[in-house]
Backbone as CSV, one residue per row, in Angstrom:
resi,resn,N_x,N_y,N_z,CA_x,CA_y,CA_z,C_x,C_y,C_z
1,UNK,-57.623,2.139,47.907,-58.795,1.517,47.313,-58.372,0.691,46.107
2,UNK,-59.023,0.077,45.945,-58.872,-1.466,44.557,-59.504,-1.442,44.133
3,UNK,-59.449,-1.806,42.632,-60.422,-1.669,41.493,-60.988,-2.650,41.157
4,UNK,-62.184,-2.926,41.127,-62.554,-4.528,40.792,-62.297,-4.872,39.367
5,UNK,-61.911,-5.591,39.328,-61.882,-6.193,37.366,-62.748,-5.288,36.539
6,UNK,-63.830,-5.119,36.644,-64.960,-4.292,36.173,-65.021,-2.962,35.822
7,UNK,-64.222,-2.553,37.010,-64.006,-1.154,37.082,-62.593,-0.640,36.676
8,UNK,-61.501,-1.478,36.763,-60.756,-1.261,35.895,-60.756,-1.391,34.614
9,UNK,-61.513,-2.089,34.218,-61.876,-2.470,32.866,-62.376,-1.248,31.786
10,UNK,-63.597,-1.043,32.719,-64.383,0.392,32.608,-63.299,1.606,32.061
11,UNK,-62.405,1.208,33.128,-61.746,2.841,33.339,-60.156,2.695,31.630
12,UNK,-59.976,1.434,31.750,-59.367,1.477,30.621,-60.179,1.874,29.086
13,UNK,-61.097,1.113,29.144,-62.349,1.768,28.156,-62.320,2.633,28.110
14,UNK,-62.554,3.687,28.735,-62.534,5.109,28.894,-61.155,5.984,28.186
15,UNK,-59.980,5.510,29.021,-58.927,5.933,28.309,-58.563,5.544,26.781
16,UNK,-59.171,4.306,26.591,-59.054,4.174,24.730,-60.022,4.770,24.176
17,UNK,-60.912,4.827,24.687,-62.484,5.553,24.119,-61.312,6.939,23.836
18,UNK,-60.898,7.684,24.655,-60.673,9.213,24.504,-58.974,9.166,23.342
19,UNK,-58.384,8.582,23.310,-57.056,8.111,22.566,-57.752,8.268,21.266
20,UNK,-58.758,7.302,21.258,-59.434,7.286,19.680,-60.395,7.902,18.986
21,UNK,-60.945,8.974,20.005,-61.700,9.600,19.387,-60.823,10.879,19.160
22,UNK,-60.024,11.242,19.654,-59.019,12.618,19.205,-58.906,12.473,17.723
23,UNK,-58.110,11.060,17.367,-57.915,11.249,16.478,-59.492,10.812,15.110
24,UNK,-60.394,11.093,15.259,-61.465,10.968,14.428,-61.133,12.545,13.327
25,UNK,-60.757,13.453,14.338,-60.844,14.704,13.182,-59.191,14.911,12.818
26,UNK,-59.474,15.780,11.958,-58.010,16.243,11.570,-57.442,17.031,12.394
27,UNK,-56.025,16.516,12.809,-55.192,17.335,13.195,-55.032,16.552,14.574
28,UNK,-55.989,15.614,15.124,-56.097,15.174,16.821,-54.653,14.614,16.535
29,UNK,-54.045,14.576,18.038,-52.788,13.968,18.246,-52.741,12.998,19.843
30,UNK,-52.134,12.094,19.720,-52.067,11.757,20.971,-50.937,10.751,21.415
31,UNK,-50.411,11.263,22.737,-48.763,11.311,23.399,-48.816,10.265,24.288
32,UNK,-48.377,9.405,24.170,-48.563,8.686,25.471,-46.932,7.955,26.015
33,UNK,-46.544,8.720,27.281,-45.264,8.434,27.744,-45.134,7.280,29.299
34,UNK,-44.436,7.390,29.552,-44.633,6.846,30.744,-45.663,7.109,31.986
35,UNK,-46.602,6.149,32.114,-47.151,6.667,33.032,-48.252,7.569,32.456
36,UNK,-48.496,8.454,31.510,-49.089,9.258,31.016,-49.625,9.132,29.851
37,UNK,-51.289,9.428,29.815,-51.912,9.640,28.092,-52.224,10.847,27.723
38,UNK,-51.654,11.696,27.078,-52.251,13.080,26.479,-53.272,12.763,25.156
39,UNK,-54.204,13.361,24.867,-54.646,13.323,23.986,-55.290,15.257,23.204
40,UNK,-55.320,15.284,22.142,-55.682,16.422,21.491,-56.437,16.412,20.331
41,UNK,-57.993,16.910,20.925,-58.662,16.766,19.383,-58.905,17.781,18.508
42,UNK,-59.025,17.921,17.101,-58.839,18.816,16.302,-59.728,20.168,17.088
43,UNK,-60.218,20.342,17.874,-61.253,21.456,18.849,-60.340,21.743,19.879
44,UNK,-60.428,22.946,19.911,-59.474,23.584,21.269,-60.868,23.604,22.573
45,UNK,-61.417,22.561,22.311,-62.796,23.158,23.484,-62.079,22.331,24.487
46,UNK,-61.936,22.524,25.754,-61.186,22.257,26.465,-61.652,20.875,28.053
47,UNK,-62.617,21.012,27.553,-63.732,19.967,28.506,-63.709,18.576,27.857
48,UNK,-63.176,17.831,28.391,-63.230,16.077,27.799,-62.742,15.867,26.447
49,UNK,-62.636,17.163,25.773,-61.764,16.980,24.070,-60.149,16.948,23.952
50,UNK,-59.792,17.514,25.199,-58.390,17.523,25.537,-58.138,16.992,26.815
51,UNK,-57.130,16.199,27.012,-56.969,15.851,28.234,-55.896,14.656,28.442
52,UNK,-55.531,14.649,29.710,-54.415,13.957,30.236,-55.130,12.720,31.228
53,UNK,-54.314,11.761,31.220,-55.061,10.875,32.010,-53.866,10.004,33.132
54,UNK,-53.610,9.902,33.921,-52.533,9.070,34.799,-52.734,7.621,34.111
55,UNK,-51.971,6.835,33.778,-51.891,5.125,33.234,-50.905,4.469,34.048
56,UNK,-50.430,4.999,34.812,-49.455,4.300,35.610,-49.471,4.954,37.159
57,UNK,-50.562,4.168,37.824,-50.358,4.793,39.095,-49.090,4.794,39.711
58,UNK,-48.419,4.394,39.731,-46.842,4.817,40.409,-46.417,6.208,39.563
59,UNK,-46.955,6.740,38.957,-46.456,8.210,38.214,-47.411,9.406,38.846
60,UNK,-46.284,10.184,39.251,-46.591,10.998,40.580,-47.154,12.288,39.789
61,UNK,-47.969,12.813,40.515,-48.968,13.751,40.236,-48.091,15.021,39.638
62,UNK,-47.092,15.179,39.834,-46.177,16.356,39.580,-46.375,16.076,37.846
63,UNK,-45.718,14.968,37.527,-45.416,14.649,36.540,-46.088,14.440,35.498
64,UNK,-47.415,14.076,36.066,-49.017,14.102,35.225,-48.746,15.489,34.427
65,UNK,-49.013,16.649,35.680,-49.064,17.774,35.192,-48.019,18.384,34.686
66,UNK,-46.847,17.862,34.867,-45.892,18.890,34.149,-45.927,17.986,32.188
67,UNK,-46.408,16.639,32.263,-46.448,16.514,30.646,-47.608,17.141,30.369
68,UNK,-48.699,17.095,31.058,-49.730,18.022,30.320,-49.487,19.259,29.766
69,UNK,-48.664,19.994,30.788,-48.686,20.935,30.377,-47.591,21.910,29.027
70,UNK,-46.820,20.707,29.072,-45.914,20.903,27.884,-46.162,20.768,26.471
71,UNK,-47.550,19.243,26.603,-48.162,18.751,25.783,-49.217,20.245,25.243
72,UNK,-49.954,20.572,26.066,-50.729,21.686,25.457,-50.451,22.960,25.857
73,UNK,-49.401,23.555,26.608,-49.029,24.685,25.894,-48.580,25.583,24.566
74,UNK,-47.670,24.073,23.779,-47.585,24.830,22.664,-48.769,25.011,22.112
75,UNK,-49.668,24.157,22.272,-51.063,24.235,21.333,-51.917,25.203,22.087
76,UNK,-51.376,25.751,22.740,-52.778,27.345,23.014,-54.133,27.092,23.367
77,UNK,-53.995,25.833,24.598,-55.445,25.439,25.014,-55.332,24.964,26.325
78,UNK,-56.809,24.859,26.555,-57.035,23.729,27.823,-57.285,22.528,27.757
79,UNK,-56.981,22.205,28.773,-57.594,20.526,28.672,-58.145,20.393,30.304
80,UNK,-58.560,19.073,30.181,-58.631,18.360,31.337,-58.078,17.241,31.824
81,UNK,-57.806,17.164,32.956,-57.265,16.168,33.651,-58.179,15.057,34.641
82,UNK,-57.664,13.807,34.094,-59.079,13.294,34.518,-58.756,11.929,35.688
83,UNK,-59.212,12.194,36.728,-59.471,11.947,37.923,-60.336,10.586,38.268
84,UNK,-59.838,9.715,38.892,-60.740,8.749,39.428,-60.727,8.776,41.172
85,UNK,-62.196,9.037,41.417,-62.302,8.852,42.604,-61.821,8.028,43.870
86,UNK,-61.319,8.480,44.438,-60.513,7.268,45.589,-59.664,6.710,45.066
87,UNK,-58.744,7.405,44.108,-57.632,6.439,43.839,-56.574,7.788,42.924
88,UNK,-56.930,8.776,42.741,-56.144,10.079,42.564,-56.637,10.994,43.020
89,UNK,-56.704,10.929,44.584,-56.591,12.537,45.508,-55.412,13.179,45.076
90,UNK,-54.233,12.473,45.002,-53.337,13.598,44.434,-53.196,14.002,43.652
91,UNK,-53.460,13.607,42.895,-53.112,14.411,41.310,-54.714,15.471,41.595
92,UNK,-55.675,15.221,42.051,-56.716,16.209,41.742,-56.409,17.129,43.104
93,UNK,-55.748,16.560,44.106,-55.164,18.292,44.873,-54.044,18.999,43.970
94,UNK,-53.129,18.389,43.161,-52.200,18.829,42.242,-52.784,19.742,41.528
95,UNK,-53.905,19.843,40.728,-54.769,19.848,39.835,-55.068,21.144,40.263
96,UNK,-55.933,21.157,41.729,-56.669,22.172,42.032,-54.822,23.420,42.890
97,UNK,-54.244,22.761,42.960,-52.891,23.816,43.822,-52.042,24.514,42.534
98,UNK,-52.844,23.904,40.701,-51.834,24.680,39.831,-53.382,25.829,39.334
99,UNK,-54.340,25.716,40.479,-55.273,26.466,39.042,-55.837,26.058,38.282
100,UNK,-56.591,24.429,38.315,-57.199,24.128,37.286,-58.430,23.590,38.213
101,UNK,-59.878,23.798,38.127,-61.218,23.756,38.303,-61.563,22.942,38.079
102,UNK,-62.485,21.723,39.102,-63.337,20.883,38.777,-64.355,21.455,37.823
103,UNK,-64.973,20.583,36.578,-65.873,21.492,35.584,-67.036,20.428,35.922
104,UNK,-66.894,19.040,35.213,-67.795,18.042,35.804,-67.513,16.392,36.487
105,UNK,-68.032,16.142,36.981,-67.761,14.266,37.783,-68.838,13.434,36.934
106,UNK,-68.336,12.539,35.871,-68.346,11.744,35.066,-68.095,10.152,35.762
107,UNK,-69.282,9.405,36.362,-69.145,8.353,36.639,-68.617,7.429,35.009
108,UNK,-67.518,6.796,35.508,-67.511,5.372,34.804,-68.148,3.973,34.859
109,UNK,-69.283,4.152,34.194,-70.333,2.981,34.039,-69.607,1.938,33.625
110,UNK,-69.854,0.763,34.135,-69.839,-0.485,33.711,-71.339,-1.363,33.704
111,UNK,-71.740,-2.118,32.503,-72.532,-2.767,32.653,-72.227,-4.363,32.612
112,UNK,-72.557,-5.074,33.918,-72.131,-6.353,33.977,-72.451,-7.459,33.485
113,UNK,-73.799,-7.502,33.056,-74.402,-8.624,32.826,-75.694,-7.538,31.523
114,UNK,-75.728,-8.715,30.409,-76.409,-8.137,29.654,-77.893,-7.295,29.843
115,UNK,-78.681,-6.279,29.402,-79.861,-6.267,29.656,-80.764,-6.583,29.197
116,UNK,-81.861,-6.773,29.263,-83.171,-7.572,28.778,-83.547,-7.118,27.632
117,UNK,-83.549,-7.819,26.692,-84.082,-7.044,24.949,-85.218,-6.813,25.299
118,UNK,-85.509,-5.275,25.267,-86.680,-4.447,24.869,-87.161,-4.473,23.196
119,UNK,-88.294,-4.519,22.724,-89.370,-4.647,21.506,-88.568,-2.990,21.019
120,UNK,-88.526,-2.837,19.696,-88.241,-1.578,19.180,-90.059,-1.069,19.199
121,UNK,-89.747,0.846,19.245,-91.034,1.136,19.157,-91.753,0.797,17.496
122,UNK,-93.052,1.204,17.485,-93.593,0.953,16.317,-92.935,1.711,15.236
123,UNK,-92.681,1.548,13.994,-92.678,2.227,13.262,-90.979,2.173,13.294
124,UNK,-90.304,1.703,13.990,-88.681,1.641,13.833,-88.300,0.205,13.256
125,UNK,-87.379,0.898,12.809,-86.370,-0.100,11.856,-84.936,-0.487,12.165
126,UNK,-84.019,-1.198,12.905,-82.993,-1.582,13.060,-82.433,-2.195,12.017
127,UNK,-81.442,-1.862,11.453,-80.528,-2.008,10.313,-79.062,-1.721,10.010
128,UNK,-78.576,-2.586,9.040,-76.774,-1.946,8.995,-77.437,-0.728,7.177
129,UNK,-76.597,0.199,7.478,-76.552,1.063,6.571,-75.683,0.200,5.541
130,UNK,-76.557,0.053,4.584,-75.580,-0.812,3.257,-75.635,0.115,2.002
131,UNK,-76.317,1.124,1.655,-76.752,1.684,0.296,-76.339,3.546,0.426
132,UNK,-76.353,3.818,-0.894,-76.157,5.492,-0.689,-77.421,5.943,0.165
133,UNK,-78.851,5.430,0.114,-79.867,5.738,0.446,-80.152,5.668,1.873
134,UNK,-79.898,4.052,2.232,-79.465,4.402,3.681,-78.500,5.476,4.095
135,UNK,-77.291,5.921,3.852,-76.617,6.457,4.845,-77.385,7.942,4.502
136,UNK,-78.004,8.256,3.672,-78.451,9.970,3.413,-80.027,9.454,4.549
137,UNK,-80.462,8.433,4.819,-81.377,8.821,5.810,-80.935,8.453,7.044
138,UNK,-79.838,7.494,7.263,-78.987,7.892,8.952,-78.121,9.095,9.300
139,UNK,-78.085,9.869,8.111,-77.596,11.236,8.059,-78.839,12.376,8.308
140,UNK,-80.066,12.474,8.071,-81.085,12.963,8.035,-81.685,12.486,9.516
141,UNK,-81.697,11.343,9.997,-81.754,10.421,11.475,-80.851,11.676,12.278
142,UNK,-79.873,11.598,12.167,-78.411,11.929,13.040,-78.395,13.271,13.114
């Protein structure tokens, strides 16, 4: 299967989306070798906060998992390994032949073409936070 521009696009998004949010807290780390992205965020929660990703489809499913697992064994956790449909059956039979569980299937959205500006509801305010005052009420918002 082939990825349309779109959807590869998507799917790279995705892998920088997760690279950069590890490191938002203290302590996130993230490995990226051949073929392979580890990432580790300051949370040992083990669902989408940790995880390995294939970046080089010619890098064979063995190898996915054996850096994952070097990557977070010393660190005393789980992660996940993350799978694109029709294009890593192996690594997710790899996946499931070492013991590791589908948890959830996370479509990668792409949106192609802009969508139609909707009216904010009444009573809302769209704004950049510029003042101490703003951010203590997008903090109070949030």
């Amino acid at each position: 299967m082939q990825l349309t521009d779109a959807a590869r696009l998507g799917h790279l998004n995705l892998i920088d989306f997760c690279r950069e949010s590890a490191t938002w807290g203290r302590g996130g780390t993230v490995l990226q070798t051949d073929g392979v992205l580890l990432f580790a965020s300051d949370t040992d929660f083990p669902v989408s906060l940790n995880g390995a990703f294939r970046t080089d489809d010619r890098t064979d499913a063995a190898s996915v998992l054996a850096d994952a697992g070097a990557f977070f064994g010393p660190r005393r956790r789980g992660y996940s390994v993350w799978v694109r449909d029709g294009m890593d059956e192996d690594l997710a039979t790899a996946a499931t032949a070492a013991g590791l569980v589908e948890v959830l299937r996370t479509p990668e959205m792409v949106c192609l073409a802009p969508l139609p500006e909707q009216p904010l509801p009444a009573g809302v305010d769209l704004r950049r936070v510029q003042t101490v005052e703003d951010v203590r009420a997008f903090g109070a918002i949030n």
